[in-house]
mmCIF file of C-alpha atoms in Angstrom:
data_model
loop_
_atom_site.group_PDB
_atom_site.id
_atom_site.type_symbol
_atom_site.label_atom_id
_atom_site.label_comp_id
_atom_site.label_asym_id
_atom_site.label_seq_id
_atom_site.Cartn_x
_atom_site.Cartn_y
_atom_site.Cartn_z
ATOM 1 C CA MET A 6 98.358 101.197 110.177
ATOM 2 C CA LEU A 7 101.322 102.836 111.886
ATOM 3 C CA LYS A 8 103.422 102.238 108.752
ATOM 4 C CA LEU A 9 100.770 103.895 106.581
ATOM 5 C CA ALA A 10 100.460 106.896 108.919
ATOM 6 C CA SER A 11 104.254 107.222 109.006
ATOM 7 C CA GLY A 12 104.398 107.221 105.186
ATOM 8 C CA LEU A 13 101.644 109.830 104.974
ATOM 9 C CA ILE A 14 103.338 112.136 107.488
ATOM 10 C CA THR A 15 106.702 111.699 105.747
ATOM 11 C CA GLY A 16 105.179 112.459 102.335
ATOM 12 C CA LEU A 17 103.358 115.528 103.623
ATOM 13 C CA THR A 18 106.555 116.788 105.280
ATOM 14 C CA PHE A 19 108.516 116.226 102.057
ATOM 15 C CA GLY A 20 105.884 118.037 99.997
ATOM 16 C CA ALA A 21 105.755 120.939 102.441
ATOM 17 C CA GLY A 22 109.560 121.180 102.331
ATOM 18 C CA LEU A 23 109.522 121.298 98.535
ATOM 19 C CA ALA A 24 106.882 124.015 98.576
ATOM 20 C CA LEU A 25 108.711 126.008 101.259
ATOM 21 C CA ALA A 26 111.962 125.813 99.281
ATOM 22 C CA GLY A 27 110.199 127.042 96.144
ATOM 23 C CA MET A 28 110.743 123.797 94.241
ATOM 24 C CA THR A 29 107.079 123.611 93.208
ATOM 25 C CA ASP A 30 107.638 126.720 91.056
ATOM 26 C CA PRO A 31 108.885 125.638 87.630
ATOM 27 C CA ALA A 32 110.499 129.061 87.144
ATOM 28 C CA VAL A 33 112.957 128.270 89.967
ATOM 29 C CA VAL A 34 113.925 124.958 88.381
ATOM 30 C CA LEU A 35 114.186 126.406 84.875
ATOM 31 C CA GLY A 36 116.213 129.308 86.287
ATOM 32 C CA PHE A 37 118.662 126.787 87.762
ATOM 33 C CA LEU A 38 118.995 125.040 84.406
ATOM 34 C CA ASP A 39 119.585 128.360 82.570
ATOM 35 C CA VAL A 40 123.313 128.524 83.310
ATOM 36 C CA ALA A 41 123.998 130.820 80.353
ATOM 37 C CA GLY A 42 121.241 133.305 81.237
ATOM 38 C CA ALA A 43 119.619 134.433 84.487
ATOM 39 C CA TRP A 44 120.945 131.537 86.583
ATOM 40 C CA ASN A 45 119.130 130.905 89.889
ATOM 41 C CA PRO A 46 121.251 128.865 92.354
ATOM 42 C CA ALA A 47 118.362 128.127 94.780
ATOM 43 C CA LEU A 48 117.991 124.542 93.566
ATOM 44 C CA ALA A 49 121.697 123.890 94.140
ATOM 45 C CA PHE A 50 121.285 124.825 97.823
ATOM 46 C CA VAL A 51 118.210 122.587 98.162
ATOM 47 C CA MET A 52 120.084 119.703 96.507
ATOM 48 C CA GLY A 53 123.126 120.287 98.695
ATOM 49 C CA GLY A 54 120.992 120.240 101.838
ATOM 50 C CA ALA A 55 119.259 117.058 100.659
ATOM 51 C CA VAL A 56 122.588 115.336 99.980
ATOM 52 C CA ILE A 57 123.884 116.215 103.460
ATOM 53 C CA VAL A 58 120.709 114.980 105.195
ATOM 54 C CA THR A 59 120.673 111.798 103.088
ATOM 55 C CA PHE A 60 124.366 111.117 103.762
ATOM 56 C CA ILE A 61 123.861 111.425 107.524
ATOM 57 C CA GLY A 62 120.632 109.394 107.403
ATOM 58 C CA PHE A 63 122.242 106.535 105.476
ATOM 59 C CA ARG A 64 125.198 106.466 107.869
ATOM 60 C CA ILE A 65 122.803 106.122 110.811
ATOM 61 C CA LEU A 66 120.620 103.518 109.083
ATOM 62 C CA ARG A 67 123.545 101.367 107.926
ATOM 63 C CA GLY A 68 124.289 100.700 111.591
ATOM 64 C CA ARG A 69 120.773 99.402 112.317
ATOM 65 C CA ARG A 70 119.579 95.822 111.863
ATOM 66 C CA HIS A 71 116.109 96.796 110.661
ATOM 67 C CA PRO A 72 113.911 99.875 110.228
ATOM 68 C CA LEU A 73 111.682 101.061 113.055
ATOM 69 C CA LEU A 74 108.498 99.947 111.304
ATOM 70 C CA GLY A 75 109.734 97.010 109.238
ATOM 71 C CA THR A 76 111.585 93.726 109.322
ATOM 72 C CA GLY A 77 114.397 94.605 106.930
ATOM 73 C CA PHE A 78 115.897 97.240 104.664
ATOM 74 C CA SER A 79 115.680 97.104 100.868
ATOM 75 C CA TRP A 80 119.069 98.521 99.924
ATOM 76 C CA PRO A 81 119.748 99.034 96.233
ATOM 77 C CA THR A 82 121.930 96.353 94.671
ATOM 78 C CA ALA A 83 122.288 97.502 91.057
ATOM 79 C CA THR A 84 125.652 99.050 90.264
ATOM 80 C CA ALA A 85 125.800 98.875 86.461
ATOM 81 C CA ILE A 86 125.538 101.973 84.313
ATOM 82 C CA ASP A 87 123.678 100.583 81.314
ATOM 83 C CA ARG A 88 121.553 101.826 78.395
ATOM 84 C CA ARG A 89 118.377 101.592 80.441
ATOM 85 C CA LEU A 90 119.779 103.799 83.233
ATOM 86 C CA VAL A 91 121.307 106.362 80.859
ATOM 87 C CA GLY A 92 118.163 106.440 78.693
ATOM 88 C CA GLY A 93 115.905 106.891 81.703
ATOM 89 C CA ALA A 94 118.125 109.653 83.057
ATOM 90 C CA ALA A 95 118.069 111.409 79.679
ATOM 91 C CA ILE A 96 114.265 111.215 79.444
ATOM 92 C CA PHE A 97 113.967 112.461 83.044
ATOM 93 C CA GLY A 98 116.320 115.382 82.335
ATOM 94 C CA ILE A 99 114.574 116.358 79.114
ATOM 95 C CA GLY A 100 111.166 116.325 80.818
ATOM 96 C CA TRP A 101 112.557 118.266 83.781
ATOM 97 C CA GLY A 102 114.092 120.877 81.503
ATOM 98 C CA LEU A 103 110.998 121.265 79.344
ATOM 99 C CA ALA A 104 108.406 121.421 82.132
ATOM 100 C CA GLY A 105 110.375 122.568 85.176
ATOM 101 C CA TYR A 106 108.976 119.698 87.263
ATOM 102 C CA CYS A 107 110.274 116.384 88.475
ATOM 103 C CA PRO A 108 108.012 113.806 90.159
ATOM 104 C CA GLY A 109 108.171 115.012 93.785
ATOM 105 C CA PRO A 110 107.495 118.696 93.160
ATOM 106 C CA ALA A 111 104.889 117.835 90.504
ATOM 107 C CA ILE A 112 102.884 115.739 92.963
ATOM 108 C CA ALA A 113 103.261 118.401 95.659
ATOM 109 C CA SER A 114 102.084 121.001 93.115
ATOM 110 C CA LEU A 115 98.833 119.099 92.516
ATOM 111 C CA ALA A 116 97.559 120.757 95.699
ATOM 112 C CA GLY A 117 97.538 124.067 93.787
ATOM 113 C CA GLY A 118 95.060 122.669 91.265
ATOM 114 C CA ARG A 119 96.760 124.170 88.193
ATOM 115 C CA ILE A 120 95.779 122.397 84.966
ATOM 116 C CA GLU A 121 99.344 122.311 83.595
ATOM 117 C CA VAL A 122 100.457 120.348 86.665
ATOM 118 C CA VAL A 123 97.585 117.891 86.270
ATOM 119 C CA ILE A 124 98.537 117.409 82.602
ATOM 120 C CA PHE A 125 102.214 116.945 83.523
ATOM 121 C CA VAL A 126 101.417 114.353 86.214
ATOM 122 C CA ALA A 127 99.064 112.502 83.842
ATOM 123 C CA ALA A 128 101.793 112.436 81.170
ATOM 124 C CA MET A 129 104.355 111.336 83.754
ATOM 125 C CA LEU A 130 102.124 108.452 84.884
ATOM 126 C CA ALA A 131 101.471 107.458 81.259
ATOM 127 C CA GLY A 132 105.237 107.415 80.674
ATOM 128 C CA MET A 133 105.788 105.239 83.752
ATOM 129 C CA ILE A 134 103.158 102.770 82.565
ATOM 130 C CA ALA A 135 104.607 102.749 79.037
ATOM 131 C CA ALA A 136 108.100 102.129 80.428
ATOM 132 C CA ARG A 137 106.843 99.092 82.342
ATOM 133 C CA PHE A 138 105.224 97.670 79.198
ATOM 134 C CA ILE A 139 108.328 98.344 77.104
ATOM 135 C CA SER A 140 110.702 96.751 79.627
ATOM 136 C CA ALA A 141 108.371 93.745 80.059
ATOM 137 C CA ALA A 142 107.968 93.156 76.301
ATOM 138 C CA PRO A 143 110.157 90.417 74.846
ATOM 139 C CA ALA A 144 112.927 91.613 72.550
ATOM 140 C CA SER A 145 112.070 91.154 68.887
ATOM 141 C CA ALA A 146 114.081 88.476 67.162
ATOM 142 C CA SER A 147 116.370 89.632 64.387
ATOM 143 C CA PRO A 148 117.524 87.195 61.641
ATOM 144 C CA ALA A 149 120.980 86.910 63.240
ATOM 145 C CA SER A 150 119.568 85.916 66.607
ATOM 146 C CA ALA A 151 116.549 83.880 65.524
ATOM 147 C CA SER A 152 117.716 80.727 67.277
ATOM 148 C CA PRO A 153 118.940 80.416 70.879
ATOM 149 C CA ALA A 154 122.089 78.676 69.628
ATOM 150 C CA SER A 155 123.189 81.806 67.751
ATOM 151 C CA ALA A 156 122.353 84.207 70.591
ATOM 152 C CA SER A 157 125.222 85.544 72.655
ATOM 153 C CA PRO A 158 125.187 85.109 76.452
ATOM 154 C CA ALA A 159 124.778 88.888 76.830
ATOM 155 C CA ALA A 160 121.687 88.844 74.587
ATOM 156 C CA LEU A 161 120.166 86.003 76.594
ATOM 157 C CA LYS A 162 120.457 88.043 79.815
ATOM 158 C CA ARG A 163 118.321 90.918 78.436
#
């Protein structure tokens, strides 16, 4: 229960910080992305502050054996820059640029009850579900790779 309460308090604090910094206003985000027009640097300062806090936090946590409310850390292990990562980043960036929201601010903006935010979050969730189905689906066999003997080791790893 303490873990759940900690997560709730952390999420509420994060959402309040996003709202306070103006990141729940798509005009601020779109203004940041409009480098050739009326550029708004506010998002750059929020990102810079987040990077500094995260850097310090990771340095502190790397010295600990386990988290306060858990038995072990789940540090990321993936280091490859592959098609899946680049494709996901491109889709994220396109959605961010078109709507002015990314997941955190969009969820925080649900508290405002605006229909466009509800539609964005619904579309975002649908995209997440679709991505899981697509990545879980077996790759279709082409004539050149119809048998396992003709498949390359790289193709077998996918």
